[in-house]
């Protein structure tokens, strides 16, 4: 898929440096590690600018442990999301220096990316209960080399708290809004600011919030343009995308 | 059900003024008119403070016409909702002086209630497309003897329009918020004001608005207390309930 | 947002009493307490006539404890809803005199509002299983200074129980109907009474009750006007709104 | 499947009256007429006590016409449901004496069953808009030889209309309740009477009635026992089942 | 509501035997016991032919215990459904002779109704996992004085098992079909038999069975007439209704 | 992707017959025709054993016409599905010899594949209204070179019709079951036969069939193994897959 | 249903070898074992080519144990699916040599079918969390006598992993794709290969994956023909169907 | 909200240049035009970098006409989306030079923004039927000053079409993926590219696509990070957001 690599390969074939069977193998041997139960994309860092991330939810403790073990020799940087205490303990057995961001449910091995963006991502929550998902976004974005600011518990039931923080709102380069229940905060902020807003519905609420469905539909139907949505409780996805566009003007 | 009436009846039975069979009949002959296909509650005005209203939607033109015809001798006041042009024409054949509120889809025969409340109901819409449902609420409330104020197209994509009308917001005794799409306006207003808010989700929108479901769920999950919800597109219900509580302190 | 305060501020600016930067700060320093993970609206009491309420569900025990701790110096009145035993224990550690309404899952610190309304809110349940949500409404309304009456387990499977309590029904100023399963009770009562009805669907039931969805849809489609709906299991919201309108004629 | 027929067949095989291949064919040649696009069950009358009924909805006019044409020589009784005007016209081309029950959307050829049950089926509707489905039940039950009584437009918004008809309610042997919107009528009647209640949700309503879903869920969750439910708008099914049990004690 | 009782009352009032206030009280004092948290309908036996049944699900152990305790002096017959072990233990504390039908989750105090119907109710399940709900129907019907037959695990994946039991099928007066997953069994049996079929969808299955929704929709859309449906897992309702119609021809 | 082609290419590069840039272009120039609004896969016939098929639904008449026009020089075989009369007319303007299978809504240009499979695909419908979707499957399978047999209107309400056709059932190599409403036919047939069953839910039905959802869920939850499901109304997909496996043993 | 058996029976009846009542009994006594709570289809092996399989989910431990116990004398081959540890322990008590495929949740007693197909079934997963369902398909297919190949964790977030395994893809005779979340892998593979694809949605994911609904809908709407779908998490069904068609060309 | 404006205002108040009442008015008189039925945000261009856009869907022709008429003196640039022919005709009556992008359903008055971004937005569709929504995105982005490239009909059923366009894919700065049916294209592209992907589900499809729900859920559950979603059929929102981030690095 990488044009330059293919050209080089073809040139080597032409020059006789690379045999045809070898070339065929090369085209096949894209760099990943096959554990049978998992194929670890060891070079995604190069391709995508960020290494593959382990989603712990749904995986057995054994699988998580072995995936980390197998990744360790390849990279000095491993990130795991939706990791509960047990997942963290399993990882720490393999990697003593693993750090656990407890609220964010993220485990990190290795240093966060160094070069910080000069522009800020602002992560906002409607309520206190939305904080774990917000922290997932914050930690993700920080690891990916962003300056991140937090404004938590600013929900629409007390809009003046929002206006009090309006400076932060207007200064942010990218905004992540994390809200459960009716998710209205995304619309309000989307209508105020001049920067892209990534809305994260959360499963916070009860009754007809239907595990985040109310917030999700609300955010998708946001009448203010400039707002996009990710999956319910997907703090990682929001932080990742926010980092993506926060770095856009950089090169 | 009316304790005084039953007592009177029993006293008459005791006094021999009313025979037992007659009493039995009386208990049965609660005042309504039976058309076979419709039982018209001619005395609801007395019981509920407002006469029965004809919901045109789902009824044949013939039924609407005959119901109005049959009501005419009983009352000088008839109201029909969700009435399209054809329903209005049918009613006008029977009642020449029927008035058609075209945007509100309401037909009115007879005068609106006179005694106006001194307090105001404010009806707000998020967008221009929500106006028909809002007008249904406005006309209903006006007919029921309320001072009604309108603020239309104030949606969250331009919140400053909301704040500009904040005086009206704070002066209103009862507020009706009519919004489709994500329905966030109900939450914002619910968080600002000190008066009861009746939220009306509308089927305005497209895609995942799912004919008003997004707005409905959003309003039900409103994190600000003091907000209640009625059925999607039920402007009449909102106007009726608003009138109800707007008159509460009166006696 | 408070017109008088802004005018005063502007006058002070004009008079030179307040510097421009100070004025800007003042506009920002709306009164709330920022705990980072929570922004506590210490002055909501003034603005909304009732202090902010802590929704325990979804919050960690630590957050609940710290929010109460931080509120304590500011106010002599704190209310927490959807509080299980553990939440109550946490609060009692900070506030020895916290009272636990076990069935209602409400924790109260400080005295309930004194001035009782002369008019009564009636809270009705269809079944025995609806009582916890009904009590949430009752306790909320009582705390907010209302005379509250209860009629429990009056469901439609034995309508005569309803008629036996008809006097209470007709005497009530506001009615809260709490019902799960098919939620039909709201419709019946809505068709009988002359006072506003707030319907609370509950998640009581099984199978196709779908955790309260059947009752919710039933209540939203209530063919009797004068009925509004709140979220499934939202007893607090119903009690709050009922109190709202019960006090309406007072001033 | 008919034990006697199989025995006779086997006896004939034993007696040499019927050859084995003939017997095999006989077992196959169960009495129906194969039109290719339709297999008409000409003997269902014998087996089920009622001939096969043509559901017009979804069938082309051509198919309806040909099915009736093909049934005509076999039977003097044909019934078609959910038949619009065009379906009726098509049938009348083939069968001059076809009768059209316009409101019920039923076409009938031949006489209704003679022997009337001495007991009565009562068909009740909540509103005027529910009448077409109710008539489908009424006409079906009458054709099947039942005395049927109607009480229409008795909905819960004016319960006294219900009590006024309580004699009919208590006299009925079987009750069919037809209601859209919130469908609460089924619950109320189910809680009052001592006879089986068949609930028919209708697609009458708007907004969150979701084409009859609200009424369906309401009826399925009916807290009064003695109530069963059929598909939304399935008046025929209700009339058929009502007839079924109304004739139960007869033989 | 009881015409004769009212007539008697009126006659007594007329004759001076009953004072007016006493009469008013009588009209109100319909026989039930008010526990505050529960209103027990002690005379439902007379009115409905079967005493009120306690649905344990959703009730606290304390409430169940007290309801039974309070019913005990009034009746020698108490039935409780959806009762787990703990509910049974609580009841046994109050009533030593309570019998627990463990699979059916029913607790019974007192003797089942004596006079058995001569006709049989057949309860069929598609699979082994449907048995608890089927037993709920069986035990209910037996308690209500019916001869009940069982055919379990006859599901469509091996239809020959069905045909082997065809004699039972054709002999039954009423059939209850209990099935989860796709619920197809109700349709097949509905198409074969000449007796009324009550379909009970169960929450048995996984994935897109969506807790019984697939079976419920399947049964509601049954193309064979003569089939009605009750709520998911509502074995009691099916048994009750089956008993209802099984006794129909009796008087 | 084609290993042999890539090897040949590489060998040509090595041999100097193909320049590197030419090779790069070759890797890109996979054979399809780009119309801008459509990319027509002219060689799919080779790759997939069947040319690309035009799904008319959702396309404008203009697009359909131009796609056919552009395909014509490339192939002597074009197939279009979900084609209404207007789509057919448009195609006939371009291709005079286009054949319209009206019931199946398929347009065909060119001859059907010649070599017929010796084994038979049986397409069964529950009702007459399911025929259009069944015919879509039949015509597709016939065009793809299969012997196809039809058994229509065999629904579960008269199972004996099914057993009468049991020989066809047991002789078929692959069975396609097309059914709306409750879709139970798929389960019954799946439990009887020894050949793979492809279930096609249709949108036939009304009320809680919810446009085919009931049949879809029913088929997905089929308790008999050996049954797979395609999208609602996807007769083409079923015919295509049936042809797929009907030819499996052939080479 | 078995034509030959019936012919033989009829011939015996004719020859006087079999009496008529005996013949009737024979027609009824189709071979299965009736445990009351379960009817075990001991001869399904003959009819369907594979013995009946025990679905443990939803069954009590006692039922599972007894079903196995009762099957043991009849067959040397028993298979149980969705079996957790406890189910396995129960089975092992009865059958010492039961083998537990822990990841697949399958218990096997007896040898897998011997004659292996020469063609391969390929089972693919999108992620590591989909492996349990994939293993259910693998073990089922292996037991049924198929060569099975696995390619796990190949999800679309790193498509190159897919292309690296393209040889396996193109060599497979039948492909099973197991994927949760958005289920896109089925579409991609369906668009690439020339062999039938069986898609298995899994409940892997969170938020708006709604327990597998997102993957299910995605797979049903697959725009590539040649893809069919089974129930969410139904690895057994997929393995069974795959085996079905993998053996098709064999005789 | 504009800090500088408020500071200036305060400075003017301090300097006595602006009276206090005038200042209060100024704070209120945020620039928009009130038509009663619509409040037009004439200065949004300044605040948000783009003027307010008219969503025609749901608005009456009269309202659209009047809104355009009223906007005309204020701005030389007006954009209307979801505009059918009738809406366009109405606008052209008022503004002769209105341009209609027929496929995109967009009406434009005035010149598109001049300064083009040097980076490219790529808009991709899965099928031909998705083009109208894609064009809505394209035209929006072009009007907002972006270089836009199109790759249409590249759906997963023929992935090689995708790889052939890989250069465009890798060159794009932002990618918009428009797809109905199963929406898998978003996942594939999300897994390949290194740029942000905005996924637009469309209502293209039938059966269980449920008007775009399948595509929406698929996109939300996309396992590749770097993908965000907008509402079903919201081409404008996608184009707007794409433009937003495409300009990010510019200043």
PDB file of N, CA and C in Angstrom, chain E residues 125 127-129 131 151-154 157-167 181 204-211, chain G residues 1 28-32 36-41 44 47 52 55 57-59 63 67 82 210 213 216 231-234:
ATOM      1  N   UNK E 125     -44.794 -27.039  25.542  1.00  0.00           N
ATOM      2  CA  UNK E 125     -43.620 -26.162  25.413  1.00  0.00           C
ATOM      3  C   UNK E 125     -42.814 -26.567  24.191  1.00  0.00           C
ATOM      4  N   UNK E 127     -39.468 -26.088  24.190  1.00  0.00           N
ATOM      5  CA  UNK E 127     -38.211 -26.629  24.679  1.00  0.00           C
ATOM      6  C   UNK E 127     -38.240 -26.902  26.167  1.00  0.00           C
ATOM      7  N   UNK E 128     -37.152 -27.436  26.668  1.00  0.00           N
ATOM      8  CA  UNK E 128     -37.036 -27.736  28.086  1.00  0.00           C
ATOM      9  C   UNK E 128     -36.929 -26.452  28.912  1.00  0.00           C
ATOM     10  N   UNK E 129     -36.285 -25.441  28.348  1.00  0.00           N
ATOM     11  CA  UNK E 129     -36.082 -24.193  29.082  1.00  0.00           C
ATOM     12  C   UNK E 129     -37.381 -23.419  29.280  1.00  0.00           C
ATOM     13  N   UNK E 131     -40.044 -24.692  30.409  1.00  0.00           N
ATOM     14  CA  UNK E 131     -40.868 -25.395  31.389  1.00  0.00           C
ATOM     15  C   UNK E 131     -41.287 -24.531  32.589  1.00  0.00           C
ATOM     16  N   UNK E 151     -47.487 -31.473  27.463  1.00  0.00           N
ATOM     17  CA  UNK E 151     -46.600 -32.041  26.450  1.00  0.00           C
ATOM     18  C   UNK E 151     -45.432 -31.076  26.302  1.00  0.00           C
ATOM     19  N   UNK E 152     -44.268 -31.491  26.807  1.00  0.00           N
ATOM     20  CA  UNK E 152     -43.130 -30.572  26.858  1.00  0.00           C
ATOM     21  C   UNK E 152     -42.044 -30.950  25.852  1.00  0.00           C
ATOM     22  N   UNK E 153     -41.318 -29.933  25.384  1.00  0.00           N
ATOM     23  CA  UNK E 153     -40.132 -30.111  24.529  1.00  0.00           C
ATOM     24  C   UNK E 153     -40.496 -30.713  23.171  1.00  0.00           C
ATOM     25  N   UNK E 154     -41.419 -30.092  22.504  1.00  0.00           N
ATOM     26  CA  UNK E 154     -41.993 -30.662  21.278  1.00  0.00           C
ATOM     27  C   UNK E 154     -41.674 -29.798  20.071  1.00  0.00           C
ATOM     28  N   UNK E 157     -38.048 -28.072  15.746  1.00  0.00           N
ATOM     29  CA  UNK E 157     -36.872 -28.707  15.159  1.00  0.00           C
ATOM     30  C   UNK E 157     -37.063 -30.212  15.012  1.00  0.00           C
ATOM     31  N   UNK E 158     -38.135 -30.741  15.583  1.00  0.00           N
ATOM     32  CA  UNK E 158     -38.425 -32.168  15.416  1.00  0.00           C
ATOM     33  C   UNK E 158     -39.936 -32.361  15.396  1.00  0.00           C
ATOM     34  N   UNK E 159     -40.539 -31.896  14.310  1.00  0.00           N
ATOM     35  CA  UNK E 159     -42.005 -31.835  14.250  1.00  0.00           C
ATOM     36  C   UNK E 159     -42.686 -33.169  14.475  1.00  0.00           C
ATOM     37  N   UNK E 160     -41.974 -34.258  14.203  1.00  0.00           N
ATOM     38  CA  UNK E 160     -42.641 -35.550  14.360  1.00  0.00           C
ATOM     39  C   UNK E 160     -43.060 -35.778  15.819  1.00  0.00           C
ATOM     40  N   UNK E 161     -42.306 -35.183  16.746  1.00  0.00           N
ATOM     41  CA  UNK E 161     -42.699 -35.275  18.154  1.00  0.00           C
ATOM     42  C   UNK E 161     -44.067 -34.638  18.369  1.00  0.00           C
ATOM     43  N   UNK E 162     -44.340 -33.632  17.578  1.00  0.00           N
ATOM     44  CA  UNK E 162     -45.635 -32.966  17.661  1.00  0.00           C
ATOM     45  C   UNK E 162     -46.739 -33.886  17.168  1.00  0.00           C
ATOM     46  N   UNK E 163     -46.489 -34.531  16.026  1.00  0.00           N
ATOM     47  CA  UNK E 163     -47.546 -35.343  15.435  1.00  0.00           C
ATOM     48  C   UNK E 163     -47.815 -36.591  16.264  1.00  0.00           C
ATOM     49  N   UNK E 164     -46.779 -37.045  16.930  1.00  0.00           N
ATOM     50  CA  UNK E 164     -46.964 -38.190  17.806  1.00  0.00           C
ATOM     51  C   UNK E 164     -47.936 -37.866  18.931  1.00  0.00           C
ATOM     52  N   UNK E 165     -48.001 -36.621  19.303  1.00  0.00           N
ATOM     53  CA  UNK E 165     -48.896 -36.213  20.378  1.00  0.00           C
ATOM     54  C   UNK E 165     -50.182 -35.602  19.850  1.00  0.00           C
ATOM     55  N   UNK E 166     -50.474 -35.882  18.586  1.00  0.00           N
ATOM     56  CA  UNK E 166     -51.600 -35.185  17.958  1.00  0.00           C
ATOM     57  C   UNK E 166     -52.925 -35.539  18.633  1.00  0.00           C
ATOM     58  N   UNK E 167     -53.042 -36.732  19.166  1.00  0.00           N
ATOM     59  CA  UNK E 167     -54.298 -37.078  19.832  1.00  0.00           C
ATOM     60  C   UNK E 167     -54.574 -36.127  20.999  1.00  0.00           C
ATOM     61  N   UNK E 181     -37.352 -18.296  21.793  1.00  0.00           N
ATOM     62  CA  UNK E 181     -36.679 -18.231  20.502  1.00  0.00           C
ATOM     63  C   UNK E 181     -37.599 -17.640  19.427  1.00  0.00           C
ATOM     64  N   UNK E 204     -36.709 -17.139  26.762  1.00  0.00           N
ATOM     65  CA  UNK E 204     -35.691 -18.142  26.439  1.00  0.00           C
ATOM     66  C   UNK E 204     -35.077 -17.831  25.076  1.00  0.00           C
ATOM     67  N   UNK E 205     -33.769 -17.964  24.974  1.00  0.00           N
ATOM     68  CA  UNK E 205     -33.053 -17.683  23.736  1.00  0.00           C
ATOM     69  C   UNK E 205     -31.883 -16.771  24.003  1.00  0.00           C
ATOM     70  N   UNK E 206     -31.243 -16.319  22.956  1.00  0.00           N
ATOM     71  CA  UNK E 206     -30.120 -15.379  23.134  1.00  0.00           C
ATOM     72  C   UNK E 206     -29.998 -14.540  21.875  1.00  0.00           C
ATOM     73  N   UNK E 207     -29.070 -13.611  21.883  1.00  0.00           N
ATOM     74  CA  UNK E 207     -28.855 -12.769  20.710  1.00  0.00           C
ATOM     75  C   UNK E 207     -30.111 -12.024  20.322  1.00  0.00           C
ATOM     76  N   UNK E 208     -30.526 -12.182  19.069  1.00  0.00           N
ATOM     77  CA  UNK E 208     -31.640 -11.394  18.563  1.00  0.00           C
ATOM     78  C   UNK E 208     -33.005 -11.914  19.034  1.00  0.00           C
ATOM     79  N   UNK E 209     -33.032 -12.809  20.011  1.00  0.00           N
ATOM     80  CA  UNK E 209     -34.331 -13.121  20.617  1.00  0.00           C
ATOM     81  C   UNK E 209     -34.759 -11.922  21.470  1.00  0.00           C
ATOM     82  N   UNK E 210     -33.797 -11.072  21.811  1.00  0.00           N
ATOM     83  CA  UNK E 210     -34.046  -9.835  22.554  1.00  0.00           C
ATOM     84  C   UNK E 210     -35.015 -10.048  23.714  1.00  0.00           C
ATOM     85  N   UNK E 211     -34.674 -11.008  24.562  1.00  0.00           N
ATOM     86  CA  UNK E 211     -35.423 -11.268  25.804  1.00  0.00           C
ATOM     87  C   UNK E 211     -36.895 -11.601  25.564  1.00  0.00           C
TER      88      UNK E 211
ATOM     89  N   UNK G   1     -43.135 -39.893   7.602  1.00  0.00           N
ATOM     90  CA  UNK G   1     -42.535 -38.928   6.681  1.00  0.00           C
ATOM     91  C   UNK G   1     -41.516 -39.585   5.741  1.00  0.00           C
ATOM     92  N   UNK G  28     -47.262 -43.604  14.970  1.00  0.00           N
ATOM     93  CA  UNK G  28     -47.119 -42.685  16.095  1.00  0.00           C
ATOM     94  C   UNK G  28     -45.762 -42.824  16.789  1.00  0.00           C
ATOM     95  N   UNK G  29     -45.262 -44.086  16.806  1.00  0.00           N
ATOM     96  CA  UNK G  29     -44.101 -44.322  17.676  1.00  0.00           C
ATOM     97  C   UNK G  29     -42.780 -43.948  17.008  1.00  0.00           C
ATOM     98  N   UNK G  30     -42.749 -42.773  16.481  1.00  0.00           N
ATOM     99  CA  UNK G  30     -41.494 -42.292  15.911  1.00  0.00           C
ATOM    100  C   UNK G  30     -40.431 -42.296  16.982  1.00  0.00           C
ATOM    101  N   UNK G  31     -39.229 -42.581  16.608  1.00  0.00           N
ATOM    102  CA  UNK G  31     -38.248 -42.899  17.641  1.00  0.00           C
ATOM    103  C   UNK G  31     -37.707 -41.664  18.385  1.00  0.00           C
ATOM    104  N   UNK G  32     -38.185 -41.463  19.549  1.00  0.00           N
ATOM    105  CA  UNK G  32     -37.533 -40.512  20.459  1.00  0.00           C
ATOM    106  C   UNK G  32     -37.806 -40.980  21.869  1.00  0.00           C
ATOM    107  N   UNK G  36     -40.301 -36.482  29.722  1.00  0.00           N
ATOM    108  CA  UNK G  36     -41.274 -35.602  30.352  1.00  0.00           C
ATOM    109  C   UNK G  36     -40.867 -34.164  30.115  1.00  0.00           C
ATOM    110  N   UNK G  37     -39.772 -33.763  30.732  1.00  0.00           N
ATOM    111  CA  UNK G  37     -39.282 -32.394  30.570  1.00  0.00           C
ATOM    112  C   UNK G  37     -38.485 -32.232  29.283  1.00  0.00           C
ATOM    113  N   UNK G  38     -38.223 -33.340  28.591  1.00  0.00           N
ATOM    114  CA  UNK G  38     -37.467 -33.267  27.341  1.00  0.00           C
ATOM    115  C   UNK G  38     -37.816 -34.474  26.496  1.00  0.00           C
ATOM    116  N   UNK G  39     -37.918 -34.238  25.190  1.00  0.00           N
ATOM    117  CA  UNK G  39     -38.146 -35.345  24.275  1.00  0.00           C
ATOM    118  C   UNK G  39     -36.899 -35.457  23.412  1.00  0.00           C
ATOM    119  N   UNK G  40     -36.142 -36.524  23.609  1.00  0.00           N
ATOM    120  CA  UNK G  40     -34.855 -36.610  22.942  1.00  0.00           C
ATOM    121  C   UNK G  40     -34.991 -37.388  21.648  1.00  0.00           C
ATOM    122  N   UNK G  41     -34.551 -36.752  20.611  1.00  0.00           N
ATOM    123  CA  UNK G  41     -34.732 -37.243  19.251  1.00  0.00           C
ATOM    124  C   UNK G  41     -33.582 -38.191  18.920  1.00  0.00           C
ATOM    125  N   UNK G  44     -32.357 -38.657  15.184  1.00  0.00           N
ATOM    126  CA  UNK G  44     -32.138 -37.539  14.292  1.00  0.00           C
ATOM    127  C   UNK G  44     -30.878 -37.740  13.439  1.00  0.00           C
ATOM    128  N   UNK G  47     -32.015 -39.184  10.275  1.00  0.00           N
ATOM    129  CA  UNK G  47     -32.813 -38.277   9.469  1.00  0.00           C
ATOM    130  C   UNK G  47     -32.033 -37.075   8.972  1.00  0.00           C
ATOM    131  N   UNK G  52     -29.138 -34.955  17.614  1.00  0.00           N
ATOM    132  CA  UNK G  52     -29.634 -33.760  18.285  1.00  0.00           C
ATOM    133  C   UNK G  52     -28.562 -33.204  19.216  1.00  0.00           C
ATOM    134  N   UNK G  55     -28.643 -27.671  23.785  1.00  0.00           N
ATOM    135  CA  UNK G  55     -28.343 -26.267  24.058  1.00  0.00           C
ATOM    136  C   UNK G  55     -28.435 -26.063  25.568  1.00  0.00           C
ATOM    137  N   UNK G  57     -27.675 -23.486  27.584  1.00  0.00           N
ATOM    138  CA  UNK G  57     -28.169 -22.187  28.043  1.00  0.00           C
ATOM    139  C   UNK G  57     -29.672 -22.233  28.293  1.00  0.00           C
ATOM    140  N   UNK G  58     -30.094 -21.836  29.465  1.00  0.00           N
ATOM    141  CA  UNK G  58     -31.514 -21.814  29.788  1.00  0.00           C
ATOM    142  C   UNK G  58     -31.993 -23.092  30.462  1.00  0.00           C
ATOM    143  N   UNK G  59     -31.190 -24.155  30.384  1.00  0.00           N
ATOM    144  CA  UNK G  59     -31.583 -25.400  31.046  1.00  0.00           C
ATOM    145  C   UNK G  59     -30.962 -25.458  32.439  1.00  0.00           C
ATOM    146  N   UNK G  63     -31.566 -30.808  34.583  1.00  0.00           N
ATOM    147  CA  UNK G  63     -32.091 -31.234  33.289  1.00  0.00           C
ATOM    148  C   UNK G  63     -30.960 -31.686  32.361  1.00  0.00           C
ATOM    149  N   UNK G  67     -30.715 -35.394  30.827  1.00  0.00           N
ATOM    150  CA  UNK G  67     -30.813 -35.594  29.375  1.00  0.00           C
ATOM    151  C   UNK G  67     -29.610 -36.404  28.894  1.00  0.00           C
ATOM    152  N   UNK G  82     -23.042 -24.027  24.333  1.00  0.00           N
ATOM    153  CA  UNK G  82     -23.241 -22.968  25.331  1.00  0.00           C
ATOM    154  C   UNK G  82     -23.161 -23.569  26.740  1.00  0.00           C
ATOM    155  N   UNK G 210     -25.298  -2.211  20.957  1.00  0.00           N
ATOM    156  CA  UNK G 210     -26.559  -2.756  21.473  1.00  0.00           C
ATOM    157  C   UNK G 210     -26.552  -4.286  21.445  1.00  0.00           C
ATOM    158  N   UNK G 213     -26.615  -5.897  17.929  1.00  0.00           N
ATOM    159  CA  UNK G 213     -27.588  -5.412  16.945  1.00  0.00           C
ATOM    160  C   UNK G 213     -26.900  -4.685  15.793  1.00  0.00           C
ATOM    161  N   UNK G 216     -25.352  -7.219  13.551  1.00  0.00           N
ATOM    162  CA  UNK G 216     -26.400  -7.990  12.875  1.00  0.00           C
ATOM    163  C   UNK G 216     -26.978  -7.205  11.703  1.00  0.00           C
ATOM    164  N   UNK G 231     -28.034 -15.955  13.804  1.00  0.00           N
ATOM    165  CA  UNK G 231     -28.322 -15.186  15.017  1.00  0.00           C
ATOM    166  C   UNK G 231     -27.028 -14.678  15.675  1.00  0.00           C
ATOM    167  N   UNK G 232     -27.151 -13.609  16.432  1.00  0.00           N
ATOM    168  CA  UNK G 232     -26.046 -13.067  17.216  1.00  0.00           C
ATOM    169  C   UNK G 232     -25.450 -14.169  18.101  1.00  0.00           C
ATOM    170  N   UNK G 233     -24.155 -14.318  18.062  1.00  0.00           N
ATOM    171  CA  UNK G 233     -23.413 -15.277  18.902  1.00  0.00           C
ATOM    172  C   UNK G 233     -23.712 -16.745  18.570  1.00  0.00           C
ATOM    173  N   UNK G 234     -24.341 -17.004  17.428  1.00  0.00           N
ATOM    174  CA  UNK G 234     -24.699 -18.375  17.081  1.00  0.00           C
ATOM    175  C   UNK G 234     -23.582 -19.060  16.288  1.00  0.00           C
TER     176      UNK G 234
END
